[in-house]
């Protein structure tokens, strides 16, 4: 029992009095609430832990969802216990605690029911409860646990997720117990210590297990550490998490935030994800050996960048050129590479004309090509080792992930919290969500995903109008606004319902884009409906900003300014008012300053 481990929490005196406090659910909740508050350092001078607002919020949104299992119908008991406890103190504290409980109630319920917060102990306690087990009876828990062999996991949750959350919970509980013991040893409380010397002498791990049993299911910790350890595997069962960490690092280097989604692959083949991931990490670790230098250590990067391309094939030669610091046209970096139906097993660098097409560098010579051949062969050797897993392919100069490999990389990203939707999930997003995500993806991938999104809604005028409106509103006023507008070029506007395009003419951001699309289709469009800001943005975005000499950009600007009412000064003002970030980026190098 937890009360024999955490002493002097005031539980007995708290439960004295009203008969309803003998309800088993209330008693169980009271043990957890008082015990956790005491562990976190609540003042016990009055005989019970004092529930300060800060500790109450931590209890509700962090500690209970980490350590305690409670059935959905029992969640309201925990705030009720806090209310009873606060009632033992002065009125001001009672009111402050009540306010925190009310404010945190939605977060508490969400955290307690979020599958992402499950540990092995909390998950098995919920399964045992669902099959009618008495969670206070270790014999019943043991017999019911035996019948759960092969029990399914919650939707969208992997074994690695539960393992990771359990490992974190173990560390947090051990730290809390250690701090509580040290705190009482340094300043012995008048009410007595929370942990006895005898309890600590048995080991912090045993104390933690006893608490886990009381807060989830009696005897469960011992069973999951012993006879049923296969039900709750630890870190040693997941060697592939090293690769998951490397992929997370790649994602953070590229996007800076795990919540920013990578694009969905067009096809995913379901397989034994954990087993395939173990196979993949074995290959990755082998490639890190000296014989595979200089590119063996790049395996996680290669896996990630192909997935980030929407799993479209890449070129060995183009990737080798990037590693060798060759100049590659930015507009070509993410273009898909055709995969030949068949090719010789050995690698051969593409001929010079094809190499020029892949890199966008017109002045390459045969000597340059010869200089790249060694690097490309070394990279092909690395890719062939990965391809031996069946999760990667290399056919001629093209390489990429197989559908099963795409599923494995998606699994590895997911277990480290990276947003990695599949195609169905992306189709289900609202227009602003899909636009915000697609703005950071390669153009060819954005084209596919946005087309899928529209097709899923029947390519109706309503769906087109929603998407066009999002292009004019998502990330407005930020440095990403231009990338969002650029998605207009990813749309097949030739197939768009004309009423959707005409409805966008008055949009202050993409109105001129819609006007131009109608003109190209040979359909009538009233330019008068297009506002000044939309026209200025269309001119701004058309300026050669990414590459080429500044003279060409200045010439293009001067030509546009000559036709703009009020000339260059008026055009710069209109551009800056519509998108100051892009105006400064494009016009600043020309010496043109936004007002």
PDB file of C-alpha atoms in Angstrom, residues 175-373:
ATOM      1  CA  UNK A 175      14.034  11.910  -8.820  1.00  0.00           C
ATOM      2  CA  UNK A 176      10.972  13.015  -6.846  1.00  0.00           C
ATOM      3  CA  UNK A 177      11.501  10.280  -4.236  1.00  0.00           C
ATOM      4  CA  UNK A 178      15.200  11.079  -3.887  1.00  0.00           C
ATOM      5  CA  UNK A 179      14.570  14.803  -3.504  1.00  0.00           C
ATOM      6  CA  UNK A 180      11.840  14.192  -0.950  1.00  0.00           C
ATOM      7  CA  UNK A 181      14.135  12.008   1.151  1.00  0.00           C
ATOM      8  CA  UNK A 182      17.015  14.496   0.991  1.00  0.00           C
ATOM      9  CA  UNK A 183      14.685  17.412   1.742  1.00  0.00           C
ATOM     10  CA  UNK A 184      13.330  15.742   4.888  1.00  0.00           C
ATOM     11  CA  UNK A 185      16.830  14.711   5.971  1.00  0.00           C
ATOM     12  CA  UNK A 186      18.120  18.276   5.684  1.00  0.00           C
ATOM     13  CA  UNK A 187      15.097  19.894   7.353  1.00  0.00           C
ATOM     14  CA  UNK A 188      13.159  17.236   9.330  1.00  0.00           C
ATOM     15  CA  UNK A 189       9.468  18.191   9.357  1.00  0.00           C
ATOM     16  CA  UNK A 190       7.629  18.191  12.666  1.00  0.00           C
ATOM     17  CA  UNK A 191       4.994  15.817  11.281  1.00  0.00           C
ATOM     18  CA  UNK A 192       7.666  13.217  10.448  1.00  0.00           C
ATOM     19  CA  UNK A 193       9.485  12.058   7.320  1.00  0.00           C
ATOM     20  CA  UNK A 194       7.726  11.130   4.125  1.00  0.00           C
ATOM     21  CA  UNK A 195      10.042   8.172   3.513  1.00  0.00           C
ATOM     22  CA  UNK A 196      11.494   6.009   6.257  1.00  0.00           C
ATOM     23  CA  UNK A 197      15.133   4.972   6.269  1.00  0.00           C
ATOM     24  CA  UNK A 198      13.998   1.357   5.949  1.00  0.00           C
ATOM     25  CA  UNK A 199      11.942   2.098   2.828  1.00  0.00           C
ATOM     26  CA  UNK A 200      14.843   3.918   1.186  1.00  0.00           C
ATOM     27  CA  UNK A 201      17.276   1.157   2.186  1.00  0.00           C
ATOM     28  CA  UNK A 202      15.255  -1.303   0.095  1.00  0.00           C
ATOM     29  CA  UNK A 203      15.993   0.831  -2.954  1.00  0.00           C
ATOM     30  CA  UNK A 204      14.319   3.803  -4.607  1.00  0.00           C
ATOM     31  CA  UNK A 205      13.286   1.482  -7.448  1.00  0.00           C
ATOM     32  CA  UNK A 206      11.275  -0.721  -5.088  1.00  0.00           C
ATOM     33  CA  UNK A 207       9.641   2.297  -3.495  1.00  0.00           C
ATOM     34  CA  UNK A 208       8.709   3.602  -6.949  1.00  0.00           C
ATOM     35  CA  UNK A 209       7.307   0.190  -7.956  1.00  0.00           C
ATOM     36  CA  UNK A 210       5.148   0.100  -4.820  1.00  0.00           C
ATOM     37  CA  UNK A 211       3.728   3.514  -5.683  1.00  0.00           C
ATOM     38  CA  UNK A 212       3.131   2.535  -9.312  1.00  0.00           C
ATOM     39  CA  UNK A 213       1.182  -0.491  -8.124  1.00  0.00           C
ATOM     40  CA  UNK A 214      -1.036   1.614  -5.909  1.00  0.00           C
ATOM     41  CA  UNK A 215      -1.579   4.255  -8.569  1.00  0.00           C
ATOM     42  CA  UNK A 216      -2.226   1.822 -11.435  1.00  0.00           C
ATOM     43  CA  UNK A 217      -2.848  -1.848 -10.519  1.00  0.00           C
ATOM     44  CA  UNK A 218      -1.676  -3.905  -7.562  1.00  0.00           C
ATOM     45  CA  UNK A 219       1.242  -6.201  -8.379  1.00  0.00           C
ATOM     46  CA  UNK A 220       1.488  -4.877 -11.939  1.00  0.00           C
ATOM     47  CA  UNK A 221       4.999  -3.420 -11.621  1.00  0.00           C
ATOM     48  CA  UNK A 222       6.426  -6.722 -10.384  1.00  0.00           C
ATOM     49  CA  UNK A 223       4.705  -8.699 -13.146  1.00  0.00           C
ATOM     50  CA  UNK A 224       5.875  -6.348 -15.892  1.00  0.00           C
ATOM     51  CA  UNK A 225       9.417  -6.528 -14.532  1.00  0.00           C
ATOM     52  CA  UNK A 226       9.300 -10.317 -14.225  1.00  0.00           C
ATOM     53  CA  UNK A 227       7.036 -12.950 -15.747  1.00  0.00           C
ATOM     54  CA  UNK A 228       5.450 -10.539 -18.206  1.00  0.00           C
ATOM     55  CA  UNK A 229       8.495  -8.417 -19.063  1.00  0.00           C
ATOM     56  CA  UNK A 230       7.825  -9.121 -22.747  1.00  0.00           C
ATOM     57  CA  UNK A 231       4.624  -7.086 -22.361  1.00  0.00           C
ATOM     58  CA  UNK A 232       6.599  -3.962 -21.451  1.00  0.00           C
ATOM     59  CA  UNK A 233       9.963  -3.977 -23.258  1.00  0.00           C
ATOM     60  CA  UNK A 234      12.582  -1.455 -22.248  1.00  0.00           C
ATOM     61  CA  UNK A 235      15.090   0.592 -24.271  1.00  0.00           C
ATOM     62  CA  UNK A 236      17.261  -2.435 -25.146  1.00  0.00           C
ATOM     63  CA  UNK A 237      14.419  -3.779 -27.293  1.00  0.00           C
ATOM     64  CA  UNK A 238      14.491  -0.694 -29.526  1.00  0.00           C
ATOM     65  CA  UNK A 239      17.990  -0.287 -31.036  1.00  0.00           C
ATOM     66  CA  UNK A 240      16.455   1.578 -33.975  1.00  0.00           C
ATOM     67  CA  UNK A 241      15.661   4.570 -31.780  1.00  0.00           C
ATOM     68  CA  UNK A 242      19.238   5.703 -32.412  1.00  0.00           C
ATOM     69  CA  UNK A 243      18.238   6.141 -36.058  1.00  0.00           C
ATOM     70  CA  UNK A 244      14.999   7.827 -35.003  1.00  0.00           C
ATOM     71  CA  UNK A 245      17.050  10.363 -33.054  1.00  0.00           C
ATOM     72  CA  UNK A 246      19.250  11.009 -36.081  1.00  0.00           C
ATOM     73  CA  UNK A 247      16.191  11.566 -38.284  1.00  0.00           C
ATOM     74  CA  UNK A 248      14.748  13.938 -35.696  1.00  0.00           C
ATOM     75  CA  UNK A 249      17.997  15.916 -35.773  1.00  0.00           C
ATOM     76  CA  UNK A 250      17.770  16.087 -39.567  1.00  0.00           C
ATOM     77  CA  UNK A 251      14.198  17.360 -39.342  1.00  0.00           C
ATOM     78  CA  UNK A 252      15.065  19.998 -36.762  1.00  0.00           C
ATOM     79  CA  UNK A 253      18.016  21.133 -38.855  1.00  0.00           C
ATOM     80  CA  UNK A 254      15.707  21.597 -41.818  1.00  0.00           C
ATOM     81  CA  UNK A 255      12.438  22.829 -40.287  1.00  0.00           C
ATOM     82  CA  UNK A 256      13.405  23.799 -36.729  1.00  0.00           C
ATOM     83  CA  UNK A 257      10.248  22.336 -35.221  1.00  0.00           C
ATOM     84  CA  UNK A 258       9.036  18.741 -34.903  1.00  0.00           C
ATOM     85  CA  UNK A 259       5.451  19.964 -35.352  1.00  0.00           C
ATOM     86  CA  UNK A 260       6.160  21.161 -38.910  1.00  0.00           C
ATOM     87  CA  UNK A 261       5.063  18.206 -41.060  1.00  0.00           C
ATOM     88  CA  UNK A 262       7.064  16.369 -43.651  1.00  0.00           C
ATOM     89  CA  UNK A 263       5.135  15.610 -46.846  1.00  0.00           C
ATOM     90  CA  UNK A 264       3.149  12.384 -47.117  1.00  0.00           C
ATOM     91  CA  UNK A 265       4.553   9.671 -49.400  1.00  0.00           C
ATOM     92  CA  UNK A 266       2.319   8.759 -52.343  1.00  0.00           C
ATOM     93  CA  UNK A 267       2.399   5.107 -51.276  1.00  0.00           C
ATOM     94  CA  UNK A 268       3.220   3.320 -48.039  1.00  0.00           C
ATOM     95  CA  UNK A 269       3.437  -0.446 -47.703  1.00  0.00           C
ATOM     96  CA  UNK A 270       2.665  -1.651 -44.203  1.00  0.00           C
ATOM     97  CA  UNK A 271       5.229  -4.027 -42.775  1.00  0.00           C
ATOM     98  CA  UNK A 272       6.728  -5.068 -39.445  1.00  0.00           C
ATOM     99  CA  UNK A 273       7.896  -1.520 -38.728  1.00  0.00           C
ATOM    100  CA  UNK A 274      10.018  -2.294 -35.672  1.00  0.00           C
ATOM    101  CA  UNK A 275      11.747  -5.258 -37.300  1.00  0.00           C
ATOM    102  CA  UNK A 276      12.381  -3.304 -40.501  1.00  0.00           C
ATOM    103  CA  UNK A 277      13.701  -0.381 -38.453  1.00  0.00           C
ATOM    104  CA  UNK A 278      16.115  -2.713 -36.651  1.00  0.00           C
ATOM    105  CA  UNK A 279      17.287  -3.983 -40.046  1.00  0.00           C
ATOM    106  CA  UNK A 280      17.789  -0.427 -41.224  1.00  0.00           C
ATOM    107  CA  UNK A 281      19.775   0.682 -38.164  1.00  0.00           C
ATOM    108  CA  UNK A 282      22.027  -2.371 -38.546  1.00  0.00           C
ATOM    109  CA  UNK A 283      22.840  -1.240 -42.087  1.00  0.00           C
ATOM    110  CA  UNK A 284      23.330   2.361 -40.977  1.00  0.00           C
ATOM    111  CA  UNK A 285      25.725   1.322 -38.213  1.00  0.00           C
ATOM    112  CA  UNK A 286      27.678  -0.889 -40.625  1.00  0.00           C
ATOM    113  CA  UNK A 287      27.990   2.051 -43.027  1.00  0.00           C
ATOM    114  CA  UNK A 288      29.521   4.162 -40.262  1.00  0.00           C
ATOM    115  CA  UNK A 289      32.604   1.942 -40.366  1.00  0.00           C
ATOM    116  CA  UNK A 290      35.781   3.254 -41.976  1.00  0.00           C
ATOM    117  CA  UNK A 291      35.547   1.188 -45.179  1.00  0.00           C
ATOM    118  CA  UNK A 292      32.468   3.164 -46.266  1.00  0.00           C
ATOM    119  CA  UNK A 293      34.051   6.627 -45.970  1.00  0.00           C
ATOM    120  CA  UNK A 294      33.480   9.362 -46.940  1.00  0.00           C
ATOM    121  CA  UNK A 295      29.693   8.983 -47.262  1.00  0.00           C
ATOM    122  CA  UNK A 296      28.862   6.076 -44.946  1.00  0.00           C
ATOM    123  CA  UNK A 297      27.974   8.402 -42.103  1.00  0.00           C
ATOM    124  CA  UNK A 298      25.505  10.234 -44.335  1.00  0.00           C
ATOM    125  CA  UNK A 299      22.969   7.378 -44.349  1.00  0.00           C
ATOM    126  CA  UNK A 300      20.457   9.056 -41.956  1.00  0.00           C
ATOM    127  CA  UNK A 301      20.669  12.252 -44.023  1.00  0.00           C
ATOM    128  CA  UNK A 302      20.051  10.340 -47.255  1.00  0.00           C
ATOM    129  CA  UNK A 303      17.011   8.595 -45.766  1.00  0.00           C
ATOM    130  CA  UNK A 304      15.578  11.851 -44.473  1.00  0.00           C
ATOM    131  CA  UNK A 305      16.085  13.981 -47.576  1.00  0.00           C
ATOM    132  CA  UNK A 306      14.435  11.389 -49.797  1.00  0.00           C
ATOM    133  CA  UNK A 307      11.455  11.217 -47.451  1.00  0.00           C
ATOM    134  CA  UNK A 308      11.303  15.020 -47.312  1.00  0.00           C
ATOM    135  CA  UNK A 309      11.056  15.011 -51.109  1.00  0.00           C
ATOM    136  CA  UNK A 310       7.744  13.199 -50.742  1.00  0.00           C
ATOM    137  CA  UNK A 311       9.696  10.000 -51.475  1.00  0.00           C
ATOM    138  CA  UNK A 312      10.302  11.034 -55.096  1.00  0.00           C
ATOM    139  CA  UNK A 313      13.517   9.562 -56.506  1.00  0.00           C
ATOM    140  CA  UNK A 314      16.751  11.550 -56.341  1.00  0.00           C
ATOM    141  CA  UNK A 315      19.932  11.390 -58.413  1.00  0.00           C
ATOM    142  CA  UNK A 316      23.147   9.815 -57.138  1.00  0.00           C
ATOM    143  CA  UNK A 317      25.165  12.175 -59.338  1.00  0.00           C
ATOM    144  CA  UNK A 318      23.309  15.272 -58.199  1.00  0.00           C
ATOM    145  CA  UNK A 319      23.650  14.291 -54.528  1.00  0.00           C
ATOM    146  CA  UNK A 320      27.352  13.544 -54.982  1.00  0.00           C
ATOM    147  CA  UNK A 321      27.802  16.945 -56.636  1.00  0.00           C
ATOM    148  CA  UNK A 322      26.190  18.596 -53.612  1.00  0.00           C
ATOM    149  CA  UNK A 323      28.554  16.735 -51.277  1.00  0.00           C
ATOM    150  CA  UNK A 324      31.474  17.870 -53.415  1.00  0.00           C
ATOM    151  CA  UNK A 325      30.280  21.507 -53.172  1.00  0.00           C
ATOM    152  CA  UNK A 326      29.448  21.784 -56.846  1.00  0.00           C
ATOM    153  CA  UNK A 327      27.015  24.462 -57.923  1.00  0.00           C
ATOM    154  CA  UNK A 328      23.534  22.978 -58.377  1.00  0.00           C
ATOM    155  CA  UNK A 329      20.641  25.053 -59.685  1.00  0.00           C
ATOM    156  CA  UNK A 330      18.291  25.535 -56.668  1.00  0.00           C
ATOM    157  CA  UNK A 331      15.295  25.078 -58.977  1.00  0.00           C
ATOM    158  CA  UNK A 332      16.521  21.569 -59.819  1.00  0.00           C
ATOM    159  CA  UNK A 333      17.522  20.313 -56.361  1.00  0.00           C
ATOM    160  CA  UNK A 334      14.154  18.759 -55.569  1.00  0.00           C
ATOM    161  CA  UNK A 335      12.975  17.771 -59.039  1.00  0.00           C
ATOM    162  CA  UNK A 336      12.104  14.061 -59.232  1.00  0.00           C
ATOM    163  CA  UNK A 337      14.421  11.821 -61.225  1.00  0.00           C
ATOM    164  CA  UNK A 338      12.901   9.270 -63.643  1.00  0.00           C
ATOM    165  CA  UNK A 339      13.472   5.699 -62.481  1.00  0.00           C
ATOM    166  CA  UNK A 340      14.476   3.414 -65.366  1.00  0.00           C
ATOM    167  CA  UNK A 341      12.679   0.104 -65.677  1.00  0.00           C
ATOM    168  CA  UNK A 342      16.023  -1.661 -65.413  1.00  0.00           C
ATOM    169  CA  UNK A 343      19.708  -0.829 -65.221  1.00  0.00           C
ATOM    170  CA  UNK A 344      23.052  -2.637 -64.787  1.00  0.00           C
ATOM    171  CA  UNK A 345      23.938  -3.578 -61.223  1.00  0.00           C
ATOM    172  CA  UNK A 346      27.131  -1.542 -61.293  1.00  0.00           C
ATOM    173  CA  UNK A 347      26.932   2.235 -61.093  1.00  0.00           C
ATOM    174  CA  UNK A 348      27.750   4.433 -64.078  1.00  0.00           C
ATOM    175  CA  UNK A 349      27.745   8.218 -63.979  1.00  0.00           C
ATOM    176  CA  UNK A 350      25.250   9.741 -66.451  1.00  0.00           C
ATOM    177  CA  UNK A 351      26.691  11.103 -69.697  1.00  0.00           C
ATOM    178  CA  UNK A 352      27.629  14.777 -69.823  1.00  0.00           C
ATOM    179  CA  UNK A 353      24.376  16.104 -71.390  1.00  0.00           C
ATOM    180  CA  UNK A 354      22.313  14.340 -68.713  1.00  0.00           C
ATOM    181  CA  UNK A 355      24.634  15.607 -65.983  1.00  0.00           C
ATOM    182  CA  UNK A 356      24.177  19.170 -67.254  1.00  0.00           C
ATOM    183  CA  UNK A 357      20.408  18.685 -67.156  1.00  0.00           C
ATOM    184  CA  UNK A 358      20.508  17.321 -63.594  1.00  0.00           C
ATOM    185  CA  UNK A 359      22.731  20.062 -62.209  1.00  0.00           C
ATOM    186  CA  UNK A 360      21.670  23.033 -64.334  1.00  0.00           C
ATOM    187  CA  UNK A 361      25.309  23.953 -64.977  1.00  0.00           C
ATOM    188  CA  UNK A 362      25.899  24.533 -68.685  1.00  0.00           C
ATOM    189  CA  UNK A 363      29.691  24.872 -68.694  1.00  0.00           C
ATOM    190  CA  UNK A 364      30.561  21.377 -67.443  1.00  0.00           C
ATOM    191  CA  UNK A 365      33.274  19.471 -69.322  1.00  0.00           C
ATOM    192  CA  UNK A 366      34.174  15.816 -69.627  1.00  0.00           C
ATOM    193  CA  UNK A 367      37.044  16.533 -67.238  1.00  0.00           C
ATOM    194  CA  UNK A 368      34.528  17.796 -64.682  1.00  0.00           C
ATOM    195  CA  UNK A 369      32.464  14.678 -65.190  1.00  0.00           C
ATOM    196  CA  UNK A 370      35.499  12.470 -64.645  1.00  0.00           C
ATOM    197  CA  UNK A 371      36.246  14.362 -61.425  1.00  0.00           C
ATOM    198  CA  UNK A 372      32.805  13.549 -60.055  1.00  0.00           C
ATOM    199  CA  UNK A 373      32.842   9.866 -60.949  1.00  0.00           C
TER     200      UNK A 373
END
